Short mmCIF file of C-alpha atoms and ligand atoms in Angstrom, two decimals:
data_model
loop_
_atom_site.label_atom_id
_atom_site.label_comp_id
_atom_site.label_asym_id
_atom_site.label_seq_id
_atom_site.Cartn_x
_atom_site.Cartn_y
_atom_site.Cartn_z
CA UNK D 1 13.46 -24.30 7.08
CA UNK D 2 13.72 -20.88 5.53
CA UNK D 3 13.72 -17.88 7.27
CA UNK D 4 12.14 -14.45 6.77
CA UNK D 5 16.03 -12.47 6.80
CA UNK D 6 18.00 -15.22 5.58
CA UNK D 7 15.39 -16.34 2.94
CA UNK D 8 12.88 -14.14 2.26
CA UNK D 9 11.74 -15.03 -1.26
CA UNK D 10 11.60 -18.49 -0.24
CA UNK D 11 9.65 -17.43 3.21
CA UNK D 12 7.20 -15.78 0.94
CA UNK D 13 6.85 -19.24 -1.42
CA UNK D 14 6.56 -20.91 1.88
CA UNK D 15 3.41 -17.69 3.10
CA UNK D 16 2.04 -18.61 -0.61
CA UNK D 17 1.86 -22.35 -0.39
CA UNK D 18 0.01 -22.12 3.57
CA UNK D 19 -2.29 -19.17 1.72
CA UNK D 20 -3.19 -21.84 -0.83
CA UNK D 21 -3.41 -24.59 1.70
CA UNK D 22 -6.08 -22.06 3.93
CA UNK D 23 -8.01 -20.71 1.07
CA UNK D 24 -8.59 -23.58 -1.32
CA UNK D 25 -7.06 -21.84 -4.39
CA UNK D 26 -4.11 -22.18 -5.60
CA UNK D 27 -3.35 -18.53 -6.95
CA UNK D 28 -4.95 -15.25 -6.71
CA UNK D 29 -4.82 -13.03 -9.05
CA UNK D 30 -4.66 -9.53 -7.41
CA UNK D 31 -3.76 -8.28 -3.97
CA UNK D 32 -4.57 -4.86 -2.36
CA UNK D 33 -2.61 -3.60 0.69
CA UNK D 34 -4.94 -1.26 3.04
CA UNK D 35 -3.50 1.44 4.93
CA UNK D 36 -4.69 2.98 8.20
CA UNK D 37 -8.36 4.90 6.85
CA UNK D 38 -8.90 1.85 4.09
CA UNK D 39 -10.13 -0.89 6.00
CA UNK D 40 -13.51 -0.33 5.81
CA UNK D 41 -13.52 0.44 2.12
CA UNK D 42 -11.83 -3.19 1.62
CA UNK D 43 -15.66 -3.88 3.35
CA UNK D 44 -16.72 -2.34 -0.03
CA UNK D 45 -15.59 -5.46 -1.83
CA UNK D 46 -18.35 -7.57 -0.40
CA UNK D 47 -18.51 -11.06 1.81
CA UNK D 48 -14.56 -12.46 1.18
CA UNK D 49 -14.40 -16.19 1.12
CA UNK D 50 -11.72 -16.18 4.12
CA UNK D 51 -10.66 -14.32 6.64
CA UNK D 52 -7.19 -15.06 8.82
CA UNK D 53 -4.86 -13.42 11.08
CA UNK D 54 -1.50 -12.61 8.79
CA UNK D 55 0.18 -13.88 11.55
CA UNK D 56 -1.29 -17.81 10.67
CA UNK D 57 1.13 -17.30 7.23
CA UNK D 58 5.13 -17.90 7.81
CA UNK D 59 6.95 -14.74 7.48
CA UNK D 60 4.45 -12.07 9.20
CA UNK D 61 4.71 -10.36 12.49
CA UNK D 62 2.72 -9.74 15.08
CA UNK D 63 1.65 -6.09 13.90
CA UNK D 64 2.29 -3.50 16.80
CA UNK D 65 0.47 -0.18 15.88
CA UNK D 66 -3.17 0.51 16.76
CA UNK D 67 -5.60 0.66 14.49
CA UNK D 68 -3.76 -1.82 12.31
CA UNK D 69 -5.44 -4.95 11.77
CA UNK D 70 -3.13 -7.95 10.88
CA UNK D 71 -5.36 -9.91 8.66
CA UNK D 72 -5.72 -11.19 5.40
CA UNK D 73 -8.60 -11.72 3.38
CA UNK D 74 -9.68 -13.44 0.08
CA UNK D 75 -12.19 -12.51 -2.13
CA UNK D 76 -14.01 -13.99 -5.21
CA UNK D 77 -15.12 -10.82 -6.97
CA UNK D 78 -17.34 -11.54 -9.76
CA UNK D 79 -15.64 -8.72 -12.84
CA UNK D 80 -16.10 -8.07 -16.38
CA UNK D 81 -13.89 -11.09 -17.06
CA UNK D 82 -14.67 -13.66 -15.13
CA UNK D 83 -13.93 -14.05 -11.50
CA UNK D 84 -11.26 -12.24 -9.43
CA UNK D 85 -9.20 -13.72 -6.63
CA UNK D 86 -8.17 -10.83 -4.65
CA UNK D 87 -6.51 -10.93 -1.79
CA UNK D 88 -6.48 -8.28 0.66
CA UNK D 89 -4.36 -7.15 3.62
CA UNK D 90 -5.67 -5.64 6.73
CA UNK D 91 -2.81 -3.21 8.12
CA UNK D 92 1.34 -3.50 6.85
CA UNK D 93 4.19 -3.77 9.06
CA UNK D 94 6.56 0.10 8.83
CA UNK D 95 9.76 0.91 8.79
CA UNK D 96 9.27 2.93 12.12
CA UNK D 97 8.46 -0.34 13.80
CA UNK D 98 12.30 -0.88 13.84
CA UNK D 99 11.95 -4.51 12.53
CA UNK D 100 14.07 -4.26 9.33
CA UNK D 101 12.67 -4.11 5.77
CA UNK D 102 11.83 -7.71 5.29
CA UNK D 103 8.83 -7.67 7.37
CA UNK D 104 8.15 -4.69 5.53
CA UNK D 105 7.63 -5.99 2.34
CA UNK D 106 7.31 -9.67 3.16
CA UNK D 107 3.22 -9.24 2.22
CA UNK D 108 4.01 -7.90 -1.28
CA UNK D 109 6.28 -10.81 -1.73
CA UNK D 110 3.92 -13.52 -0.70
CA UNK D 111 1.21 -11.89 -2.99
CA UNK D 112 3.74 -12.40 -6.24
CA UNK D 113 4.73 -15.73 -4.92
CA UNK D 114 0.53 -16.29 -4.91
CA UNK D 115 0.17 -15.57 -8.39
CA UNK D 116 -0.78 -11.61 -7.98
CA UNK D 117 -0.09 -10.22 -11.10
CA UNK D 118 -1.27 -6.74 -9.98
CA UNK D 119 -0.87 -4.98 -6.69
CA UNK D 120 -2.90 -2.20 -5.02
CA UNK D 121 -1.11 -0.08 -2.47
CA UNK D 122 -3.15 2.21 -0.23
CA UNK D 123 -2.17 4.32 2.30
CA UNK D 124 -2.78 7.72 4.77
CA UNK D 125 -1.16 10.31 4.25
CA UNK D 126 0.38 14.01 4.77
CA UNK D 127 -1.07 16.36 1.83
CA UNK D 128 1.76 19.10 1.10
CA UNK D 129 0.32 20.14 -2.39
CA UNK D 130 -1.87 23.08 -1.41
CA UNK D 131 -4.34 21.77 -3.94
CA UNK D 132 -5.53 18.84 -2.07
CA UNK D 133 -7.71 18.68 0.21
CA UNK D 134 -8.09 16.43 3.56
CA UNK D 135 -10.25 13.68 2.94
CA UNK D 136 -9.65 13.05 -1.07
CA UNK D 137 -7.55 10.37 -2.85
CA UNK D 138 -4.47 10.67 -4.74
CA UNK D 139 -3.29 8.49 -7.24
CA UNK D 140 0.76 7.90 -6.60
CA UNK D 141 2.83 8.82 -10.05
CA UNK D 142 6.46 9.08 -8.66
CA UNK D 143 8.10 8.67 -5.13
CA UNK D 144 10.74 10.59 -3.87
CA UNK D 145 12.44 8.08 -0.75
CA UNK D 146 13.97 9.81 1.93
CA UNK D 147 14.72 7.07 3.93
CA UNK D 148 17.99 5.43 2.18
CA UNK D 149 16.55 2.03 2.54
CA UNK D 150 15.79 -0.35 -0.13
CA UNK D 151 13.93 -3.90 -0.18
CA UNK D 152 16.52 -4.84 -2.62
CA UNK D 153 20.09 -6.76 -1.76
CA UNK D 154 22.61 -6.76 -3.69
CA UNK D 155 23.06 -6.26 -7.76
CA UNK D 156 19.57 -5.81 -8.46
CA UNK D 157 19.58 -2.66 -10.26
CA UNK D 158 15.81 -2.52 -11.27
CA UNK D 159 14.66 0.26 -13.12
CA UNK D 160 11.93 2.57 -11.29
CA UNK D 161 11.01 4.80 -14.32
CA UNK D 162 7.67 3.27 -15.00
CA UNK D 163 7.16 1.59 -11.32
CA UNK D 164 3.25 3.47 -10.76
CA UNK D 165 1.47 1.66 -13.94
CA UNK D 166 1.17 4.43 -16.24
CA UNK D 167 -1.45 2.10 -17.88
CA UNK D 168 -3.40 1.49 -14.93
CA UNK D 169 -3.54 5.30 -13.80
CA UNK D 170 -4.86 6.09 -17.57
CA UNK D 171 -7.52 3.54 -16.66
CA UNK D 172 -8.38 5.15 -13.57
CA UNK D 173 -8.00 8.38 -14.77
CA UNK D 174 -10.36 8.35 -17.56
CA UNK D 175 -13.03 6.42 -15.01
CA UNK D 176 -12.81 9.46 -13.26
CA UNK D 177 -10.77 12.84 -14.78
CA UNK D 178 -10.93 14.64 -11.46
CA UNK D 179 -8.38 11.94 -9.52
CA UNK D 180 -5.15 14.36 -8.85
CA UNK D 181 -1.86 12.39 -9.46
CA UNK D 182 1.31 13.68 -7.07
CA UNK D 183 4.75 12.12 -6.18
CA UNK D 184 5.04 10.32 -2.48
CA UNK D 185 7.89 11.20 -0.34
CA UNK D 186 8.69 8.60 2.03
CA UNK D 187 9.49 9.52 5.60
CA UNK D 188 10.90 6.84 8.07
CA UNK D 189 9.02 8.08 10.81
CA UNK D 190 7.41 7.37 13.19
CA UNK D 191 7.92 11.26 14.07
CA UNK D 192 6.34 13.75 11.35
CA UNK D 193 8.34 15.90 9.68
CA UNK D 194 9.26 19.59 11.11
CA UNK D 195 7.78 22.33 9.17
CA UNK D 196 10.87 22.79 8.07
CA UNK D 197 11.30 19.24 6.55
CA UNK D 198 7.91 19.81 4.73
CA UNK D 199 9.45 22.80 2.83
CA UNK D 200 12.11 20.90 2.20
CA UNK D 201 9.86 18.35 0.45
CA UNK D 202 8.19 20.56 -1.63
CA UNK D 203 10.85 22.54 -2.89
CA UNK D 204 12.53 19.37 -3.93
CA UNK D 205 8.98 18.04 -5.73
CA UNK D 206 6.91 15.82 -3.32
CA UNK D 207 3.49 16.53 -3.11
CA UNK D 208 2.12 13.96 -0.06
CA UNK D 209 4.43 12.45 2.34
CA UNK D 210 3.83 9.34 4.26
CA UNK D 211 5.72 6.34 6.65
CA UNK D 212 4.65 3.20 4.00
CA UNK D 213 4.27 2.26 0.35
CA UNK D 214 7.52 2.96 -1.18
CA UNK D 215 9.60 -0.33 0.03
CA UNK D 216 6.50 -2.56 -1.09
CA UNK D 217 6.04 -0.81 -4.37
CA UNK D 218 10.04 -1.54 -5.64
CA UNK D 219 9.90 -5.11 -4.49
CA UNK D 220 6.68 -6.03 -6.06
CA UNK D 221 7.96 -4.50 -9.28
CA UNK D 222 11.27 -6.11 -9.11
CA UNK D 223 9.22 -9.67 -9.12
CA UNK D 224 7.31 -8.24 -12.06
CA UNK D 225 3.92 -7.16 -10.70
CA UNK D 226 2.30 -4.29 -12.01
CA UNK D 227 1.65 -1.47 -9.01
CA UNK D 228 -0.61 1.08 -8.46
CA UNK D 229 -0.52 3.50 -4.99
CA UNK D 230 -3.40 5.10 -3.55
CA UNK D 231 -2.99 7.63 -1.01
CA UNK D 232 -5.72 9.33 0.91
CA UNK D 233 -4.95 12.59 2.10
CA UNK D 234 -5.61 12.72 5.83
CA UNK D 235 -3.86 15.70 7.06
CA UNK D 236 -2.39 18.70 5.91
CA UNK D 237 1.33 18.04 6.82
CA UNK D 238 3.42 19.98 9.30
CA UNK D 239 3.32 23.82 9.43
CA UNK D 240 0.50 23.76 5.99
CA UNK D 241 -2.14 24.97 8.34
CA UNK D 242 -0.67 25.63 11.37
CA UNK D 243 -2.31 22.92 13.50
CA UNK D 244 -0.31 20.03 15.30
CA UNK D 245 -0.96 16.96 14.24
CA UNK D 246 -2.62 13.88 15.46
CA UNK D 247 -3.30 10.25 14.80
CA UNK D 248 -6.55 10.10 16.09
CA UNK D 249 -7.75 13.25 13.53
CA UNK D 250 -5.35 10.59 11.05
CA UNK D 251 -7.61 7.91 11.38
CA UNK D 252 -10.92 10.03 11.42
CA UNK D 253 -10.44 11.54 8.64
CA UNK D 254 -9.79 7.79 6.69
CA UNK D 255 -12.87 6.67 8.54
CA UNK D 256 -14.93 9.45 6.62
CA UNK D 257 -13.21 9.13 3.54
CA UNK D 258 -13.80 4.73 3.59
CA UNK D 259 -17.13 4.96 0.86
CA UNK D 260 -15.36 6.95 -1.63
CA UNK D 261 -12.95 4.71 -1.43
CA UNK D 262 -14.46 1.18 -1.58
CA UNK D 263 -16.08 3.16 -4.56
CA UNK D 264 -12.92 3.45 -5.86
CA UNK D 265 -11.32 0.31 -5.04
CA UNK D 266 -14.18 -1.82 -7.18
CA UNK D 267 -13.20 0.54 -10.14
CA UNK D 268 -9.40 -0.36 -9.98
CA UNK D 269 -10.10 -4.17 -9.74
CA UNK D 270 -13.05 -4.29 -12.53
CA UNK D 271 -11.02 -2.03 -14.70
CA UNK D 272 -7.51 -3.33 -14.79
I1 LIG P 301 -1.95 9.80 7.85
O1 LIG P 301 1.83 14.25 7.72
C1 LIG P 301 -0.18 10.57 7.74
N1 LIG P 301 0.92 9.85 7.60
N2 LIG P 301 5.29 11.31 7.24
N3 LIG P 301 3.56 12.81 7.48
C2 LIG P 301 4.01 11.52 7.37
N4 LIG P 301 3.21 10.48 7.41
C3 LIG P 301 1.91 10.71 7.55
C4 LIG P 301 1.38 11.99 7.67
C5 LIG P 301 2.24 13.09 7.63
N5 LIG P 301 0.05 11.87 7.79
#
């Protein structure tokens, strides 16, 4: 039997064989990860053909922050060329849940091992960039990782200079010229950052900062799948406005946001 720390590619063949097994098909073709604000634009999508709790595949955890989900969908969406199997998480497992990076990135895995050939990362996050505003989308172009920790073991020395599809983002981009692009910093968590931190940030070129994203991004490209990385802007981060911060204003603000993106979402899949 594999395991998830010993084994994790072979956990996620193992996550992609039972996803087969539950859904009826035996690949999908694209999967989108939703962060905290996106699960009701993954409602956008339509009726999906299933819908399971993550923790029914081998590999997942139970997930342990609120407002999370824990599920997994699959979708038949009817696009320009043909029918697309999408698959869709509800809610990710962090780094700041203290279980190790293999949880972390065990979805993105399992997704490849399915057949995804293209993977959508979403997530909430800080907006340091005094251009943005709370409430609007960002397309990822470059990360900046803060945390020291990679998905990868051992001489695996994949190159990252092309890991946010440039092709996809000139896609989206010409769909609609006024998305901003900006580079994610990735913060551990699951504390913010001190003002101080975010100045820190910026000086050295980060323009959002979030807890997720970054560790799923480099191991789906280093299986081959092509990534692109949403972020919606849900706060201003520490000391940009002068008010504390809070997860409940967090997940309002993706609540408010959820149309634009489902909006959005249906371009990325039709498009790419
Ligand atoms: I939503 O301001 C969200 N996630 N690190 N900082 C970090 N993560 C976040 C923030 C933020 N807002």
């Amino acid at each position: 039997m594999s395991d998830l720390y010993s084994d994790p590619l072979g956990t996620a063949a193992l996550a992609a064989t039972e996803l087969a097994r539950i859904t009826g098909k035996d690949r999908h073709d694209v999967a989108l990860v939703m962060g905290s604000g996106w699960v009701s634009a993954a409602d956008a999508l339509g009726t999906p053909t299933h819908e399971f709790e993550a923790t029914d595949l081998p590999g997942f955890p139970a997930p342990t922050v609120f407002g999370h989900g824990g599920k997994i969908r699959s979708y038949d969406l009817q696009g320009e060329k043909g029918t697309i199997r999408a698959l869709v998480f509800l809610g990710r497992t962090h780094l700041y849940e203290g279980k190790g990076i293999e949880p972390v990135v065990h979805g993105v895995r399992t997704a490849v091992k399915a057949g995804c050939k293209t993977i959508v990362l979403t997530n909430a996050c800080g907006g340091i960039n005094r251009d943005y505003a709370v409430g609007q989308p960002v397309l990822i172009k470059d990360h900046i990782s803060l945390t020291a920790v990679s998905p990868l073991i051992g001489a695996d020395f994949v190159d990252l200079t092309d890991l946010y599809s440039k092709r996809i983002r000139a896609i989206l981009r010409a769909e609609d010229p006024t998305l901003a692009e900006g580079v994610y910093a990735h913060w551990r968590g699951p504390s913010y950052e001190t003002p101080a931190e975010i100045n820190m940030i910026r000086v050295i070129g980060g323009d959002l900062v979030g807890m997720s994203t970054v560790p799923e991004a480099i191991a789906a490209h280093a299986l081959g799948a092509e990534v692109v990385a949403i972020s919606l802007v849900s706060n201003a981060a520490a000391g940009i406005t002068g008010e504390k911060l809070s997860h409940e204003e967090v997940m309002a603000a993706g609540k408010a946001a959820a149309g634009k993106m489902g909006e959005l979402l249906s371009k990325v899949l039709h498009k790419i």
